[in-house]
PDB file of N, CA and C in Angstrom:
ATOM      1  N   UNK P  22       1.404   5.490 -15.179  1.00  0.00           N
ATOM      2  CA  UNK P  22       1.515   4.124 -15.394  1.00  0.00           C
ATOM      3  C   UNK P  22       2.498   3.977 -14.062  1.00  0.00           C
ATOM      4  N   UNK P  23       1.327   3.561 -12.735  1.00  0.00           N
ATOM      5  CA  UNK P  23       2.831   3.126 -11.607  1.00  0.00           C
ATOM      6  C   UNK P  23       3.902   1.721 -11.701  1.00  0.00           C
ATOM      7  N   UNK P  24       4.474   1.726 -11.526  1.00  0.00           N
ATOM      8  CA  UNK P  24       5.338   0.538 -11.548  1.00  0.00           C
ATOM      9  C   UNK P  24       5.697   0.603  -9.956  1.00  0.00           C
ATOM     10  N   UNK P  25       5.097  -0.653  -9.237  1.00  0.00           N
ATOM     11  CA  UNK P  25       5.217  -1.046  -7.895  1.00  0.00           C
ATOM     12  C   UNK P  25       6.777  -1.255  -7.705  1.00  0.00           C
ATOM     13  N   UNK P  26       7.091  -2.231  -8.518  1.00  0.00           N
ATOM     14  CA  UNK P  26       8.584  -2.936  -8.473  1.00  0.00           C
ATOM     15  C   UNK P  26       9.714  -2.044  -8.047  1.00  0.00           C
ATOM     16  N   UNK P  27       9.454  -0.209  -8.655  1.00  0.00           N
ATOM     17  CA  UNK P  27      10.200   0.844  -8.546  1.00  0.00           C
ATOM     18  C   UNK P  27       9.632   2.005  -7.257  1.00  0.00           C
ATOM     19  N   UNK P  28       9.078   1.580  -6.730  1.00  0.00           N
ATOM     20  CA  UNK P  28       8.657   2.839  -5.455  1.00  0.00           C
ATOM     21  C   UNK P  28      10.294   2.249  -4.625  1.00  0.00           C
ATOM     22  N   UNK P  29      10.220   3.164  -3.593  1.00  0.00           N
ATOM     23  CA  UNK P  29      10.715   2.771  -2.647  1.00  0.00           C
ATOM     24  C   UNK P  29       9.929   3.451  -1.553  1.00  0.00           C
ATOM     25  N   UNK P  30      10.954   2.470  -0.093  1.00  0.00           N
ATOM     26  CA  UNK P  30       9.321   2.214   0.824  1.00  0.00           C
ATOM     27  C   UNK P  30      10.695   2.577   2.145  1.00  0.00           C
ATOM     28  N   UNK P  31      10.117   2.752   3.520  1.00  0.00           N
ATOM     29  CA  UNK P  31      11.065   3.359   5.067  1.00  0.00           C
ATOM     30  C   UNK P  31      10.093   2.164   5.900  1.00  0.00           C
ATOM     31  N   UNK P  32      10.638   2.039   6.846  1.00  0.00           N
ATOM     32  CA  UNK P  32       9.694   1.505   7.739  1.00  0.00           C
ATOM     33  C   UNK P  32      10.661   1.404   8.545  1.00  0.00           C
ATOM     34  N   UNK P  33      10.675   1.765  10.348  1.00  0.00           N
ATOM     35  CA  UNK P  33      11.014   1.281  10.940  1.00  0.00           C
ATOM     36  C   UNK P  33      11.162   0.028  11.934  1.00  0.00           C
ATOM     37  N   UNK P  34      12.089  -0.737  11.945  1.00  0.00           N
ATOM     38  CA  UNK P  34      12.390  -1.583  12.688  1.00  0.00           C
ATOM     39  C   UNK P  34      12.956  -1.712  14.239  1.00  0.00           C
ATOM     40  N   UNK P  35      12.792  -2.347  14.958  1.00  0.00           N
ATOM     41  CA  UNK P  35      13.285  -2.902  15.926  1.00  0.00           C
ATOM     42  C   UNK P  35      13.394  -4.480  16.079  1.00  0.00           C
ATOM     43  N   UNK P  36      15.242  -3.996  16.516  1.00  0.00           N
ATOM     44  CA  UNK P  36      16.498  -5.088  16.352  1.00  0.00           C
ATOM     45  C   UNK P  36      16.620  -6.173  17.116  1.00  0.00           C
ATOM     46  N   UNK P  37      16.917  -7.125  17.655  1.00  0.00           N
ATOM     47  CA  UNK P  37      17.254  -6.872  18.992  1.00  0.00           C
ATOM     48  C   UNK P  37      18.542  -7.997  18.599  1.00  0.00           C
ATOM     49  N   UNK P  38      19.620  -7.816  19.232  1.00  0.00           N
ATOM     50  CA  UNK P  38      21.236  -8.609  18.948  1.00  0.00           C
ATOM     51  C   UNK P  38      21.129  -9.093  20.536  1.00  0.00           C
ATOM     52  N   UNK P  39      21.498 -10.318  20.363  1.00  0.00           N
ATOM     53  CA  UNK P  39      21.965 -11.409  21.323  1.00  0.00           C
ATOM     54  C   UNK P  39      23.562 -10.988  21.575  1.00  0.00           C
ATOM     55  N   UNK P  40      23.548 -10.904  22.912  1.00  0.00           N
ATOM     56  CA  UNK P  40      24.981 -10.498  23.101  1.00  0.00           C
ATOM     57  C   UNK P  40      25.929 -11.753  22.764  1.00  0.00           C
ATOM     58  N   UNK P  41      24.942 -13.465  23.140  1.00  0.00           N
ATOM     59  CA  UNK P  41      26.080 -14.268  23.252  1.00  0.00           C
ATOM     60  C   UNK P  41      26.467 -15.029  21.836  1.00  0.00           C
ATOM     61  N   UNK P  42      25.895 -14.250  20.477  1.00  0.00           N
ATOM     62  CA  UNK P  42      26.100 -14.588  19.245  1.00  0.00           C
ATOM     63  C   UNK P  42      27.505 -13.941  19.265  1.00  0.00           C
ATOM     64  N   UNK P  43      27.672 -13.101  19.577  1.00  0.00           N
ATOM     65  CA  UNK P  43      29.416 -12.412  19.619  1.00  0.00           C
ATOM     66  C   UNK P  43      29.192 -12.185  18.097  1.00  0.00           C
ATOM     67  N   UNK P  44      28.334 -11.159  17.470  1.00  0.00           N
ATOM     68  CA  UNK P  44      28.485 -10.226  16.432  1.00  0.00           C
ATOM     69  C   UNK P  44      28.101  -9.361  16.644  1.00  0.00           C
ATOM     70  N   UNK P  45      28.906  -8.025  16.111  1.00  0.00           N
ATOM     71  CA  UNK P  45      29.113  -6.771  16.130  1.00  0.00           C
ATOM     72  C   UNK P  45      27.799  -5.929  15.780  1.00  0.00           C
ATOM     73  N   UNK P  46      27.296  -5.075  16.364  1.00  0.00           N
ATOM     74  CA  UNK P  46      26.253  -4.321  15.933  1.00  0.00           C
ATOM     75  C   UNK P  46      26.611  -3.936  14.398  1.00  0.00           C
ATOM     76  N   UNK P  47      27.644  -3.337  14.246  1.00  0.00           N
ATOM     77  CA  UNK P  47      27.922  -3.067  13.104  1.00  0.00           C
ATOM     78  C   UNK P  47      27.742  -4.048  11.397  1.00  0.00           C
ATOM     79  N   UNK P  48      28.345  -5.239  11.980  1.00  0.00           N
ATOM     80  CA  UNK P  48      28.218  -6.744  11.167  1.00  0.00           C
ATOM     81  C   UNK P  48      26.547  -6.371  11.154  1.00  0.00           C
ATOM     82  N   UNK P  49      25.595  -6.516  11.798  1.00  0.00           N
ATOM     83  CA  UNK P  49      24.390  -6.868  12.369  1.00  0.00           C
ATOM     84  C   UNK P  49      24.055  -5.738  11.172  1.00  0.00           C
ATOM     85  N   UNK P  50      24.589  -4.389  11.161  1.00  0.00           N
ATOM     86  CA  UNK P  50      23.693  -3.844  10.534  1.00  0.00           C
ATOM     87  C   UNK P  50      23.982  -3.836   8.716  1.00  0.00           C
ATOM     88  N   UNK P  51      25.829  -4.065   8.520  1.00  0.00           N
ATOM     89  CA  UNK P  51      26.209  -4.436   7.188  1.00  0.00           C
ATOM     90  C   UNK P  51      25.408  -5.608   6.496  1.00  0.00           C
ATOM     91  N   UNK P  52      24.961  -6.301   7.543  1.00  0.00           N
ATOM     92  CA  UNK P  52      24.124  -7.449   6.992  1.00  0.00           C
ATOM     93  C   UNK P  52      22.910  -7.333   6.649  1.00  0.00           C
ATOM     94  N   UNK P  53      22.141  -6.500   7.048  1.00  0.00           N
ATOM     95  CA  UNK P  53      21.011  -5.945   7.062  1.00  0.00           C
ATOM     96  C   UNK P  53      21.089  -4.897   5.531  1.00  0.00           C
ATOM     97  N   UNK P  54      21.880  -4.304   5.078  1.00  0.00           N
ATOM     98  CA  UNK P  54      22.140  -3.135   4.251  1.00  0.00           C
ATOM     99  C   UNK P  54      22.253  -4.476   3.000  1.00  0.00           C
ATOM    100  N   UNK P  55      22.933  -5.933   3.352  1.00  0.00           N
ATOM    101  CA  UNK P  55      23.287  -6.735   2.028  1.00  0.00           C
ATOM    102  C   UNK P  55      21.650  -7.654   1.682  1.00  0.00           C
ATOM    103  N   UNK P  56      20.589  -7.194   2.082  1.00  0.00           N
ATOM    104  CA  UNK P  56      19.536  -7.820   2.020  1.00  0.00           C
ATOM    105  C   UNK P  56      19.136  -7.410   0.463  1.00  0.00           C
ATOM    106  N   UNK P  57      18.777  -7.878  -0.365  1.00  0.00           N
ATOM    107  CA  UNK P  57      17.839  -7.765  -1.510  1.00  0.00           C
ATOM    108  C   UNK P  57      16.695  -7.001  -1.251  1.00  0.00           C
ATOM    109  N   UNK P  58      17.095  -5.095  -2.278  1.00  0.00           N
ATOM    110  CA  UNK P  58      15.949  -4.620  -2.195  1.00  0.00           C
ATOM    111  C   UNK P  58      16.253  -3.598  -1.259  1.00  0.00           C
ATOM    112  N   UNK P  59      17.779  -3.813   0.067  1.00  0.00           N
ATOM    113  CA  UNK P  59      17.362  -2.709   0.712  1.00  0.00           C
ATOM    114  C   UNK P  59      18.114  -1.573   0.109  1.00  0.00           C
ATOM    115  N   UNK P  60      18.343  -0.200   0.621  1.00  0.00           N
ATOM    116  CA  UNK P  60      18.913   0.577  -0.208  1.00  0.00           C
ATOM    117  C   UNK P  60      19.772   1.155   1.131  1.00  0.00           C
ATOM    118  N   UNK P  61      19.136   1.550   2.737  1.00  0.00           N
ATOM    119  CA  UNK P  61      19.802   2.559   3.044  1.00  0.00           C
ATOM    120  C   UNK P  61      19.450   1.877   4.390  1.00  0.00           C
ATOM    121  N   UNK P  62      20.066   2.145   5.513  1.00  0.00           N
ATOM    122  CA  UNK P  62      19.835   1.732   6.770  1.00  0.00           C
ATOM    123  C   UNK P  62      20.460   2.784   7.522  1.00  0.00           C
ATOM    124  N   UNK P  63      19.468   3.342   8.644  1.00  0.00           N
ATOM    125  CA  UNK P  63      19.726   4.155   9.763  1.00  0.00           C
ATOM    126  C   UNK P  63      19.449   4.091  11.147  1.00  0.00           C
ATOM    127  N   UNK P  64      20.850   4.318  11.937  1.00  0.00           N
ATOM    128  CA  UNK P  64      20.329   4.096  13.222  1.00  0.00           C
ATOM    129  C   UNK P  64      19.795   5.342  13.882  1.00  0.00           C
ATOM    130  N   UNK P  65      18.358   4.881  14.206  1.00  0.00           N
ATOM    131  CA  UNK P  65      17.366   6.170  14.664  1.00  0.00           C
ATOM    132  C   UNK P  65      17.839   6.948  16.197  1.00  0.00           C
ATOM    133  N   UNK P  66      17.985   5.565  17.534  1.00  0.00           N
ATOM    134  CA  UNK P  66      18.255   6.497  18.260  1.00  0.00           C
ATOM    135  C   UNK P  66      19.702   5.708  18.779  1.00  0.00           C
ATOM    136  N   UNK P  67      19.838   5.672  20.301  1.00  0.00           N
ATOM    137  CA  UNK P  67      20.899   5.292  20.924  1.00  0.00           C
ATOM    138  C   UNK P  67      20.980   3.917  21.095  1.00  0.00           C
ATOM    139  N   UNK P  68      21.983   2.609  20.924  1.00  0.00           N
ATOM    140  CA  UNK P  68      21.558   1.612  20.573  1.00  0.00           C
ATOM    141  C   UNK P  68      21.019   0.981  22.172  1.00  0.00           C
ATOM    142  N   UNK P  69      20.046   0.230  22.557  1.00  0.00           N
ATOM    143  CA  UNK P  69      20.232   0.272  24.451  1.00  0.00           C
ATOM    144  C   UNK P  69      20.513  -1.167  24.372  1.00  0.00           C
ATOM    145  N   UNK P  70      21.194  -0.619  25.509  1.00  0.00           N
ATOM    146  CA  UNK P  70      21.901  -1.865  26.442  1.00  0.00           C
ATOM    147  C   UNK P  70      22.031  -2.795  27.538  1.00  0.00           C
ATOM    148  N   UNK P  71      20.681  -3.571  26.844  1.00  0.00           N
ATOM    149  CA  UNK P  71      20.013  -4.684  27.795  1.00  0.00           C
ATOM    150  C   UNK P  71      21.023  -5.663  28.187  1.00  0.00           C
ATOM    151  N   UNK P  72      20.662  -6.429  29.528  1.00  0.00           N
ATOM    152  CA  UNK P  72      21.996  -7.573  30.170  1.00  0.00           C
ATOM    153  C   UNK P  72      22.118  -8.409  29.119  1.00  0.00           C
ATOM    154  N   UNK P  73      21.478  -9.043  28.356  1.00  0.00           N
ATOM    155  CA  UNK P  73      21.796  -9.815  27.298  1.00  0.00           C
ATOM    156  C   UNK P  73      21.940  -9.803  25.823  1.00  0.00           C
ATOM    157  N   UNK P  74      21.662  -8.636  25.504  1.00  0.00           N
ATOM    158  CA  UNK P  74      21.191  -8.107  24.102  1.00  0.00           C
ATOM    159  C   UNK P  74      21.314  -7.113  24.335  1.00  0.00           C
ATOM    160  N   UNK P  75      21.382  -6.598  22.431  1.00  0.00           N
ATOM    161  CA  UNK P  75      21.228  -4.996  22.316  1.00  0.00           C
ATOM    162  C   UNK P  75      19.979  -4.952  21.566  1.00  0.00           C
ATOM    163  N   UNK P  76      19.323  -3.792  21.618  1.00  0.00           N
ATOM    164  CA  UNK P  76      18.014  -3.445  20.952  1.00  0.00           C
ATOM    165  C   UNK P  76      18.529  -2.020  20.309  1.00  0.00           C
ATOM    166  N   UNK P  77      17.653  -2.776  18.837  1.00  0.00           N
ATOM    167  CA  UNK P  77      18.437  -1.110  17.802  1.00  0.00           C
ATOM    168  C   UNK P  77      17.371  -0.553  17.206  1.00  0.00           C
ATOM    169  N   UNK P  78      16.914   0.285  17.149  1.00  0.00           N
ATOM    170  CA  UNK P  78      15.727   1.126  16.130  1.00  0.00           C
ATOM    171  C   UNK P  78      16.556   1.504  15.132  1.00  0.00           C
ATOM    172  N   UNK P  79      15.626   1.247  13.726  1.00  0.00           N
ATOM    173  CA  UNK P  79      16.694   2.070  12.748  1.00  0.00           C
ATOM    174  C   UNK P  79      15.436   1.950  11.676  1.00  0.00           C
ATOM    175  N   UNK P  80      15.952   3.197  10.855  1.00  0.00           N
ATOM    176  CA  UNK P  80      15.566   3.068   9.265  1.00  0.00           C
ATOM    177  C   UNK P  80      16.118   2.143   8.371  1.00  0.00           C
ATOM    178  N   UNK P  81      14.850   1.262   7.970  1.00  0.00           N
ATOM    179  CA  UNK P  81      14.967   0.935   6.549  1.00  0.00           C
ATOM    180  C   UNK P  81      14.481   1.118   5.485  1.00  0.00           C
ATOM    181  N   UNK P  82      15.326   1.858   4.627  1.00  0.00           N
ATOM    182  CA  UNK P  82      14.501   2.321   2.869  1.00  0.00           C
ATOM    183  C   UNK P  82      14.622   0.553   2.093  1.00  0.00           C
ATOM    184  N   UNK P  83      14.305   0.964   1.421  1.00  0.00           N
ATOM    185  CA  UNK P  83      14.100  -0.517   0.697  1.00  0.00           C
ATOM    186  C   UNK P  83      13.603  -0.039  -0.587  1.00  0.00           C
ATOM    187  N   UNK P  84      13.724  -1.305  -1.891  1.00  0.00           N
ATOM    188  CA  UNK P  84      12.547  -1.290  -3.155  1.00  0.00           C
ATOM    189  C   UNK P  84      12.281  -2.508  -3.000  1.00  0.00           C
ATOM    190  N   UNK P  85      10.890  -2.934  -3.441  1.00  0.00           N
ATOM    191  CA  UNK P  85      10.134  -3.765  -2.949  1.00  0.00           C
ATOM    192  C   UNK P  85      10.337  -4.927  -4.118  1.00  0.00           C
ATOM    193  N   UNK P  86      11.325  -4.491  -5.090  1.00  0.00           N
ATOM    194  CA  UNK P  86      10.903  -5.032  -6.049  1.00  0.00           C
ATOM    195  C   UNK P  86       9.892  -5.841  -6.828  1.00  0.00           C
ATOM    196  N   UNK P  87       9.054  -5.859  -7.101  1.00  0.00           N
ATOM    197  CA  UNK P  87       7.580  -6.134  -6.901  1.00  0.00           C
ATOM    198  C   UNK P  87       6.976  -7.012  -6.258  1.00  0.00           C
ATOM    199  N   UNK P  88       7.405  -7.359  -5.414  1.00  0.00           N
ATOM    200  CA  UNK P  88       6.925  -8.057  -4.159  1.00  0.00           C
ATOM    201  C   UNK P  88       5.673  -7.035  -3.667  1.00  0.00           C
ATOM    202  N   UNK P  89       4.568  -7.198  -3.298  1.00  0.00           N
ATOM    203  CA  UNK P  89       4.073  -6.622  -2.842  1.00  0.00           C
ATOM    204  C   UNK P  89       4.702  -5.946  -1.085  1.00  0.00           C
ATOM    205  N   UNK P  90       3.488  -4.806  -0.310  1.00  0.00           N
ATOM    206  CA  UNK P  90       4.556  -4.187   0.635  1.00  0.00           C
ATOM    207  C   UNK P  90       4.483  -5.359   1.910  1.00  0.00           C
ATOM    208  N   UNK P  91       3.874  -5.568   2.291  1.00  0.00           N
ATOM    209  CA  UNK P  91       3.687  -6.471   3.342  1.00  0.00           C
ATOM    210  C   UNK P  91       4.226  -7.906   3.186  1.00  0.00           C
ATOM    211  N   UNK P  92       4.587  -8.931   2.054  1.00  0.00           N
ATOM    212  CA  UNK P  92       5.446  -9.664   1.692  1.00  0.00           C
ATOM    213  C   UNK P  92       6.435  -9.807   1.748  1.00  0.00           C
ATOM    214  N   UNK P  93       6.618  -8.169   1.626  1.00  0.00           N
ATOM    215  CA  UNK P  93       8.531  -8.109   1.036  1.00  0.00           C
ATOM    216  C   UNK P  93       8.896  -8.073   2.738  1.00  0.00           C
ATOM    217  N   UNK P  94       8.411  -7.200   3.220  1.00  0.00           N
ATOM    218  CA  UNK P  94       8.850  -6.883   4.456  1.00  0.00           C
ATOM    219  C   UNK P  94       9.310  -8.218   5.551  1.00  0.00           C
ATOM    220  N   UNK P  95       7.573  -8.841   5.775  1.00  0.00           N
ATOM    221  CA  UNK P  95       7.605 -10.329   6.337  1.00  0.00           C
ATOM    222  C   UNK P  95       8.550 -11.767   5.350  1.00  0.00           C
ATOM    223  N   UNK P  96       8.596 -11.416   4.532  1.00  0.00           N
ATOM    224  CA  UNK P  96       9.035 -12.452   4.065  1.00  0.00           C
ATOM    225  C   UNK P  96      10.316 -12.596   3.097  1.00  0.00           C
ATOM    226  N   UNK P  97      11.021 -10.749   3.140  1.00  0.00           N
ATOM    227  CA  UNK P  97      12.386 -11.102   2.558  1.00  0.00           C
ATOM    228  C   UNK P  97      13.141 -10.336   4.099  1.00  0.00           C
ATOM    229  N   UNK P  98      12.963  -8.771   4.443  1.00  0.00           N
ATOM    230  CA  UNK P  98      13.606  -8.425   5.310  1.00  0.00           C
ATOM    231  C   UNK P  98      13.548  -9.527   7.149  1.00  0.00           C
ATOM    232  N   UNK P  99      11.950  -9.293   6.894  1.00  0.00           N
ATOM    233  CA  UNK P  99      12.264  -9.886   8.721  1.00  0.00           C
ATOM    234  C   UNK P  99      12.420 -11.696   8.529  1.00  0.00           C
ATOM    235  N   UNK P 100      12.544 -12.225   7.345  1.00  0.00           N
ATOM    236  CA  UNK P 100      13.042 -13.305   7.337  1.00  0.00           C
ATOM    237  C   UNK P 100      14.308 -13.949   7.356  1.00  0.00           C
ATOM    238  N   UNK P 101      15.035 -13.049   6.401  1.00  0.00           N
ATOM    239  CA  UNK P 101      16.170 -12.529   6.525  1.00  0.00           C
ATOM    240  C   UNK P 101      17.096 -12.283   7.872  1.00  0.00           C
ATOM    241  N   UNK P 102      16.858 -10.978   8.446  1.00  0.00           N
ATOM    242  CA  UNK P 102      16.890 -11.110   9.501  1.00  0.00           C
ATOM    243  C   UNK P 102      17.214 -11.800  10.893  1.00  0.00           C
ATOM    244  N   UNK P 103      16.120 -12.390  10.522  1.00  0.00           N
ATOM    245  CA  UNK P 103      15.373 -13.550  12.198  1.00  0.00           C
ATOM    246  C   UNK P 103      17.031 -14.679  11.661  1.00  0.00           C
ATOM    247  N   UNK P 104      17.268 -15.275  13.066  1.00  0.00           N
ATOM    248  CA  UNK P 104      18.370 -16.324  12.451  1.00  0.00           C
ATOM    249  C   UNK P 104      17.821 -17.152  12.477  1.00  0.00           C
ATOM    250  N   UNK P 105      16.336 -17.719  12.527  1.00  0.00           N
ATOM    251  CA  UNK P 105      15.841 -19.190  12.275  1.00  0.00           C
ATOM    252  C   UNK P 105      16.866 -19.178  10.667  1.00  0.00           C
ATOM    253  N   UNK P 106      17.042 -18.975  10.054  1.00  0.00           N
ATOM    254  CA  UNK P 106      17.368 -19.297   8.264  1.00  0.00           C
ATOM    255  C   UNK P 106      18.987 -19.235   8.598  1.00  0.00           C
ATOM    256  N   UNK P 107      19.527 -20.134   9.460  1.00  0.00           N
ATOM    257  CA  UNK P 107      20.497 -20.385   9.700  1.00  0.00           C
ATOM    258  C   UNK P 107      21.890 -19.971   9.015  1.00  0.00           C
ATOM    259  N   UNK P 108      21.655 -20.326   7.584  1.00  0.00           N
ATOM    260  CA  UNK P 108      22.914 -20.149   5.907  1.00  0.00           C
ATOM    261  C   UNK P 108      22.283 -18.847   6.015  1.00  0.00           C
ATOM    262  N   UNK P 109      20.844 -17.808   5.684  1.00  0.00           N
ATOM    263  CA  UNK P 109      20.627 -16.747   5.208  1.00  0.00           C
ATOM    264  C   UNK P 109      21.252 -16.102   6.180  1.00  0.00           C
ATOM    265  N   UNK P 110      20.382 -16.259   7.417  1.00  0.00           N
ATOM    266  CA  UNK P 110      19.654 -15.448   8.887  1.00  0.00           C
ATOM    267  C   UNK P 110      21.052 -14.544   9.322  1.00  0.00           C
ATOM    268  N   UNK P 111      20.931 -13.360   9.820  1.00  0.00           N
ATOM    269  CA  UNK P 111      22.087 -13.259  11.086  1.00  0.00           C
ATOM    270  C   UNK P 111      22.192 -13.793  12.236  1.00  0.00           C
ATOM    271  N   UNK P 112      23.200 -14.255  12.589  1.00  0.00           N
ATOM    272  CA  UNK P 112      23.015 -15.187  13.824  1.00  0.00           C
ATOM    273  C   UNK P 112      22.779 -14.373  15.330  1.00  0.00           C
ATOM    274  N   UNK P 113      22.129 -14.556  15.892  1.00  0.00           N
ATOM    275  CA  UNK P 113      21.744 -14.056  17.092  1.00  0.00           C
ATOM    276  C   UNK P 113      20.691 -12.725  17.024  1.00  0.00           C
ATOM    277  N   UNK P 114      20.412 -12.556  15.887  1.00  0.00           N
ATOM    278  CA  UNK P 114      19.486 -11.584  15.388  1.00  0.00           C
ATOM    279  C   UNK P 114      17.754 -11.889  15.632  1.00  0.00           C
ATOM    280  N   UNK P 115      17.189 -10.409  15.715  1.00  0.00           N
ATOM    281  CA  UNK P 115      15.836 -10.721  15.722  1.00  0.00           C
ATOM    282  C   UNK P 115      14.744  -9.905  15.376  1.00  0.00           C
ATOM    283  N   UNK P 116      14.246  -9.702  14.711  1.00  0.00           N
ATOM    284  CA  UNK P 116      13.321  -8.711  14.575  1.00  0.00           C
ATOM    285  C   UNK P 116      12.345  -8.638  15.341  1.00  0.00           C
ATOM    286  N   UNK P 117      12.421  -7.709  16.731  1.00  0.00           N
ATOM    287  CA  UNK P 117      11.695  -7.156  17.917  1.00  0.00           C
ATOM    288  C   UNK P 117      10.455  -6.724  17.908  1.00  0.00           C
ATOM    289  N   UNK P 118      10.744  -5.994  16.624  1.00  0.00           N
ATOM    290  CA  UNK P 118       8.984  -5.230  16.855  1.00  0.00           C
ATOM    291  C   UNK P 118       9.642  -4.850  15.008  1.00  0.00           C
ATOM    292  N   UNK P 119       7.989  -3.739  14.510  1.00  0.00           N
ATOM    293  CA  UNK P 119       8.026  -3.027  13.354  1.00  0.00           C
ATOM    294  C   UNK P 119       7.066  -2.197  13.714  1.00  0.00           C
ATOM    295  N   UNK P 120       7.388  -1.020  13.334  1.00  0.00           N
ATOM    296  CA  UNK P 120       6.170   0.232  13.535  1.00  0.00           C
ATOM    297  C   UNK P 120       5.676   0.430  12.165  1.00  0.00           C
ATOM    298  N   UNK P 121       4.736  -0.388  12.113  1.00  0.00           N
ATOM    299  CA  UNK P 121       3.419   0.368  10.966  1.00  0.00           C
ATOM    300  C   UNK P 121       3.880   1.248  11.149  1.00  0.00           C
ATOM    301  N   UNK P 122       3.460   2.366  11.526  1.00  0.00           N
ATOM    302  CA  UNK P 122       2.867   3.653  11.446  1.00  0.00           C
ATOM    303  C   UNK P 122       3.904   4.552  10.877  1.00  0.00           C
ATOM    304  N   UNK P 123       5.396   4.192  11.026  1.00  0.00           N
ATOM    305  CA  UNK P 123       6.155   4.539  10.045  1.00  0.00           C
ATOM    306  C   UNK P 123       6.759   4.376   8.836  1.00  0.00           C
ATOM    307  N   UNK P 124       5.981   3.079   8.566  1.00  0.00           N
ATOM    308  CA  UNK P 124       5.702   2.890   6.543  1.00  0.00           C
ATOM    309  C   UNK P 124       5.314   3.636   6.175  1.00  0.00           C
ATOM    310  N   UNK P 125       6.153   4.420   4.746  1.00  0.00           N
ATOM    311  CA  UNK P 125       5.925   5.492   3.960  1.00  0.00           C
ATOM    312  C   UNK P 125       6.810   5.176   2.718  1.00  0.00           C
ATOM    313  N   UNK P 126       5.890   5.677   1.715  1.00  0.00           N
ATOM    314  CA  UNK P 126       6.565   5.703   0.154  1.00  0.00           C
ATOM    315  C   UNK P 126       7.366   6.856   0.305  1.00  0.00           C
ATOM    316  N   UNK P 127       8.691   6.985   0.074  1.00  0.00           N
ATOM    317  CA  UNK P 127       9.301   7.957  -0.600  1.00  0.00           C
ATOM    318  C   UNK P 127       9.673   8.628  -1.800  1.00  0.00           C
TER     319      UNK P 127
END
């Protein structure tokens, strides 16, 4: 019997943090770690300092909690990171890209 709700996955996300938002990269990472289902977050490469924003490549490990993989990634992970959700979102933060080749069950 497979229990999808208890499977763990990982994926690489590229997160863009607007410098004008006045939020520390570590604070952003902590807020991502607080998203339901996220188990760990690891910074892959050095944070790229662009003129107006930071670009971070991170590995996010998560448990889908019974939601389908893609729905979890789009409607939980991405939606909660993106700042359109003012109350729940992370100020000045956007998912800039998703490396779908990196997606795997762990």
